[in-house]
Each structure stands twice: as structure tokens, then as C-alpha cells.
mmCIF file of C-alpha atoms in Angstrom:
data_model
loop_
_atom_site.group_PDB
_atom_site.id
_atom_site.type_symbol
_atom_site.label_atom_id
_atom_site.label_comp_id
_atom_site.label_asym_id
_atom_site.label_seq_id
_atom_site.Cartn_x
_atom_site.Cartn_y
_atom_site.Cartn_z
ATOM 1 C CA MET D 18 21.134 9.165 40.899
ATOM 2 C CA SER D 19 24.458 7.603 39.245
ATOM 3 C CA LYS D 20 27.784 9.201 39.375
ATOM 4 C CA TYR D 21 27.949 8.653 35.371
ATOM 5 C CA LYS D 22 25.615 9.821 32.788
ATOM 6 C CA ARG D 23 26.812 8.098 29.540
ATOM 7 C CA VAL D 24 29.603 5.213 29.438
ATOM 8 C CA LEU D 25 31.135 3.145 26.739
ATOM 9 C CA LEU D 26 32.067 -0.427 27.410
ATOM 10 C CA LYS D 27 34.170 -2.186 25.336
ATOM 11 C CA LEU D 28 33.913 -5.972 25.746
ATOM 12 C CA SER D 29 36.981 -7.746 23.763
ATOM 13 C CA GLY D 30 35.919 -11.248 21.746
ATOM 14 C CA GLU D 31 38.478 -12.813 24.298
ATOM 15 C CA ALA D 32 35.222 -12.048 27.290
ATOM 16 C CA LEU D 33 32.559 -12.771 25.119
ATOM 17 C CA ALA D 34 34.083 -16.315 24.441
ATOM 18 C CA GLY D 35 34.600 -16.999 27.988
ATOM 19 C CA ASP D 36 36.173 -20.293 29.228
ATOM 20 C CA LYS D 37 35.439 -21.624 25.483
ATOM 21 C CA LYS D 38 38.205 -19.101 24.281
ATOM 22 C CA ILE D 39 36.414 -19.378 21.138
ATOM 23 C CA GLY D 40 32.936 -18.365 19.683
ATOM 24 C CA LEU D 41 30.106 -17.129 22.287
ATOM 25 C CA ASP D 42 29.532 -18.179 25.664
ATOM 26 C CA TYR D 43 26.124 -16.876 26.455
ATOM 27 C CA ASP D 44 26.287 -17.227 30.433
ATOM 28 C CA VAL D 45 29.516 -14.882 30.065
ATOM 29 C CA ILE D 46 26.685 -12.372 27.801
ATOM 30 C CA THR D 47 24.192 -13.122 30.122
ATOM 31 C CA SER D 48 26.212 -12.346 32.974
ATOM 32 C CA PHE D 49 27.295 -9.371 31.406
ATOM 33 C CA GLY D 50 23.742 -8.397 30.349
ATOM 34 C CA LYS D 51 22.702 -7.942 33.595
ATOM 35 C CA SER D 52 25.180 -5.318 34.940
ATOM 36 C CA ILE D 53 24.488 -3.439 31.822
ATOM 37 C CA LYS D 54 20.649 -4.069 32.484
ATOM 38 C CA LYS D 55 21.440 -2.288 35.652
ATOM 39 C CA CYS D 56 22.797 0.625 34.467
ATOM 40 C CA VAL D 57 20.157 1.408 32.260
ATOM 41 C CA ASP D 58 18.121 0.887 34.909
ATOM 42 C CA ALA D 59 19.912 3.671 36.633
ATOM 43 C CA GLY D 60 19.555 5.708 33.994
ATOM 44 C CA VAL D 61 22.938 5.299 32.531
ATOM 45 C CA GLU D 62 23.372 5.771 28.659
ATOM 46 C CA VAL D 63 25.356 2.692 27.573
ATOM 47 C CA GLY D 64 27.316 1.944 24.245
ATOM 48 C CA ILE D 65 29.229 -0.621 23.695
ATOM 49 C CA VAL D 66 32.138 -1.790 21.421
ATOM 50 C CA VAL D 67 32.835 -4.914 20.646
ATOM 51 C CA GLY D 68 35.955 -6.917 19.696
ATOM 52 C CA GLY D 69 36.093 -9.654 17.388
ATOM 53 C CA GLY D 70 39.312 -11.722 18.718
ATOM 54 C CA ASN D 71 37.022 -15.119 19.626
ATOM 55 C CA PHE D 72 36.397 -15.381 16.005
ATOM 56 C CA TRP D 73 39.451 -13.908 14.265
ATOM 57 C CA ARG D 74 42.294 -12.168 14.945
ATOM 58 C CA GLY D 75 43.963 -9.689 11.577
ATOM 59 C CA ARG D 76 47.180 -9.501 13.201
ATOM 60 C CA SER D 77 47.423 -13.019 13.854
ATOM 61 C CA SER D 78 46.774 -13.916 10.045
ATOM 62 C CA GLY D 79 49.970 -14.929 8.353
ATOM 63 C CA ALA D 80 51.403 -14.314 5.077
ATOM 64 C CA MET D 81 47.431 -12.979 4.228
ATOM 65 C CA ASP D 82 47.343 -9.149 3.055
ATOM 66 C CA ARG D 83 46.718 -7.135 6.526
ATOM 67 C CA THR D 84 43.930 -4.863 5.268
ATOM 68 C CA ARG D 85 41.913 -7.808 3.832
ATOM 69 C CA ALA D 86 42.525 -9.561 7.101
ATOM 70 C CA ASP D 87 41.559 -6.643 9.297
ATOM 71 C CA HIS D 88 38.803 -6.841 7.252
ATOM 72 C CA MET D 89 37.466 -10.382 8.272
ATOM 73 C CA GLY D 90 38.350 -9.372 11.931
ATOM 74 C CA MET D 91 36.093 -6.111 11.510
ATOM 75 C CA LEU D 92 33.259 -8.540 10.485
ATOM 76 C CA ALA D 93 33.834 -11.130 13.572
ATOM 77 C CA THR D 94 32.829 -7.882 15.527
ATOM 78 C CA VAL D 95 29.518 -7.774 13.673
ATOM 79 C CA ILE D 96 29.059 -11.848 14.961
ATOM 80 C CA ASN D 97 29.715 -10.380 18.571
ATOM 81 C CA ALA D 98 27.689 -6.860 18.442
ATOM 82 C CA LEU D 99 24.675 -9.187 17.006
ATOM 83 C CA GLY D 100 24.996 -12.059 19.514
ATOM 84 C CA VAL D 101 25.171 -9.241 22.542
ATOM 85 C CA ALA D 102 22.385 -7.602 21.271
ATOM 86 C CA ASP D 103 20.258 -10.458 20.646
ATOM 87 C CA GLU D 104 20.931 -11.598 24.606
ATOM 88 C CA LEU D 105 20.538 -7.762 25.534
ATOM 89 C CA GLU D 106 16.927 -8.097 24.182
ATOM 90 C CA GLN D 107 16.187 -11.256 25.455
ATOM 91 C CA LEU D 108 17.048 -10.703 28.806
ATOM 92 C CA ASP D 109 14.623 -12.258 32.019
ATOM 93 C CA ASN D 110 12.020 -11.511 29.051
ATOM 94 C CA CYS D 111 12.200 -7.860 30.316
ATOM 95 C CA GLY D 112 15.034 -6.866 27.953
ATOM 96 C CA LEU D 113 16.729 -3.872 26.933
ATOM 97 C CA GLU D 114 16.170 -2.053 23.005
ATOM 98 C CA VAL D 115 19.028 -2.235 21.558
ATOM 99 C CA ARG D 116 20.381 -0.892 18.485
ATOM 100 C CA VAL D 117 24.052 -2.015 16.250
ATOM 101 C CA GLN D 118 25.548 -0.072 14.311
ATOM 102 C CA THR D 119 27.957 -0.535 12.328
ATOM 103 C CA ALA D 120 31.484 1.585 10.719
ATOM 104 C CA ILE D 121 30.747 -0.367 7.657
ATOM 105 C CA SER D 122 27.598 -0.396 5.677
ATOM 106 C CA MET D 123 25.803 -3.508 5.930
ATOM 107 C CA PRO D 124 22.276 -1.834 6.005
ATOM 108 C CA GLN D 125 20.646 -5.531 6.173
ATOM 109 C CA VAL D 126 22.027 -6.377 9.403
ATOM 110 C CA ALA D 127 22.451 -3.071 11.066
ATOM 111 C CA GLU D 128 23.002 0.693 10.834
ATOM 112 C CA PRO D 129 25.140 2.284 9.481
ATOM 113 C CA TYR D 130 27.572 4.264 12.449
ATOM 114 C CA ILE D 131 25.824 8.028 12.548
ATOM 115 C CA ARG D 132 27.038 9.805 15.687
ATOM 116 C CA ASN D 133 23.711 11.925 16.036
ATOM 117 C CA LYS D 134 21.625 8.918 15.277
ATOM 118 C CA ALA D 135 23.466 6.871 18.305
ATOM 119 C CA MET D 136 23.047 10.212 20.624
ATOM 120 C CA ARG D 137 19.237 9.482 19.723
ATOM 121 C CA HIS D 138 18.911 6.224 20.854
ATOM 122 C CA PHE D 139 20.744 7.240 24.201
ATOM 123 C CA GLU D 140 17.890 9.693 24.536
ATOM 124 C CA LYS D 141 15.906 7.392 24.365
ATOM 125 C CA GLY D 142 17.109 4.934 26.671
ATOM 126 C CA ARG D 143 18.525 2.194 24.001
ATOM 127 C CA VAL D 144 22.105 0.304 24.164
ATOM 128 C CA VAL D 145 23.983 1.404 21.107
ATOM 129 C CA ILE D 146 26.266 -1.922 20.101
ATOM 130 C CA PHE D 147 29.082 -0.546 18.045
ATOM 131 C CA GLY D 148 30.798 -2.978 15.019
ATOM 132 C CA CYS D 149 33.290 -2.950 12.638
ATOM 133 C CA GLY D 150 36.010 -0.888 14.773
ATOM 134 C CA THR D 151 36.647 2.403 12.894
ATOM 135 C CA GLY D 152 35.797 1.064 9.757
ATOM 136 C CA ASN D 153 39.701 0.999 8.859
ATOM 137 C CA PRO D 154 42.592 -1.458 8.520
ATOM 138 C CA PHE D 155 45.358 -1.555 10.616
ATOM 139 C CA PHE D 156 43.366 -0.146 14.083
ATOM 140 C CA SER D 157 42.060 -2.155 17.089
ATOM 141 C CA THR D 158 38.864 -2.165 18.601
ATOM 142 C CA ASP D 159 40.835 -0.963 21.692
ATOM 143 C CA THR D 160 41.607 2.469 19.366
ATOM 144 C CA ALA D 161 37.424 2.365 18.257
ATOM 145 C CA ALA D 162 36.395 2.228 21.609
ATOM 146 C CA ALA D 163 38.474 5.240 22.687
ATOM 147 C CA LEU D 164 37.454 7.028 19.582
ATOM 148 C CA ARG D 165 33.453 6.019 20.126
ATOM 149 C CA ALA D 166 33.722 7.149 23.991
ATOM 150 C CA ALA D 167 34.903 10.548 22.966
ATOM 151 C CA GLU D 168 32.656 10.771 19.938
ATOM 152 C CA ILE D 169 29.710 10.183 22.247
ATOM 153 C CA GLU D 170 30.999 12.528 25.156
ATOM 154 C CA ALA D 171 31.174 9.403 27.311
ATOM 155 C CA ASP D 172 31.953 10.259 31.511
ATOM 156 C CA ILE D 173 33.762 7.327 31.528
ATOM 157 C CA PHE D 174 35.092 4.292 29.684
ATOM 158 C CA PHE D 175 35.423 0.871 30.979
ATOM 159 C CA LYS D 176 37.513 -2.341 29.086
ATOM 160 C CA ALA D 177 36.207 -5.883 29.700
ATOM 161 C CA THR D 178 38.973 -8.512 28.070
#
């Protein structure tokens, strides 16, 4: 029996890039994946919020319109969400069931974020990865992680940066 029923894990883009500093480092993602699988195998429901700083940082976009720059950052989180989902699903040929939900509608790529649907996925033992932050400019993915942790009634919120 685990101490926690449901956890929210925030994975920064930098953490997903590892020593490469940009893009995705699949050795790092595999390492995260193995730990996540141990949690799921122990009966813990896992939600993940991903950052996008390994591809784009809205606040570092120079003179670009801040809202547009933040929207680009939200799209970067979707790249990370799909990469992490793929790795978790393929993990050691007996991967996890994963669903990606996004705060900006893109139904060809992921489900829209709907709290009740996320809760149902948890009940079915699926990992839920949340992309696009809050869906609003001017808010970080750390804020989105705290918000999602509260919404899904996580027992604890971990941050890996």
C-alpha cells in the first residue's frame, strides 16, 4: 500500500532535455518512466504536467508579443507531452496506458483537458499527461502544475527540474 493515492509530477523541459539542454533526451525520459511505472504498479495514480523550456521560453522571446510567445511555449509543452507519452507506452515492452490532455483544443493530437475525464482515466490506472499549461498566457507551467494538482485532488505534488 502506497502512502499516496494520487500524485502530480511536474517535469520541466530542462529536465526532459537532460545534458543536451535542448530537445528530448530519451535516456532521461526512460529513467523517469521507470520510476513512474513503479508508482503505477504500486497502485499510485499519476498525473504529469510538462514544461516546454527545452524548445521555447515565452518570457525569453525578446520583443515578440508576450501573448503570442506564451502560446508558442504552450505548443512546446505538447511536443514534450507526446514524447513522454510515447516513451511511457513503449517502456520495456510492457508500458503504461497514457492519455495526453491539453488546455488548448487540438483533438487530432490529444484530448481536451476535462477534469472528470482525467479522473476516470486515473480510476482505470492510466497516466494522464497535461499539456499547454493553464491554456492562458502569462502563467507558467509551474502554476499549471499547482492548479492541476488541486483540481485532481493530488495527495502530493513533486517537481523535477
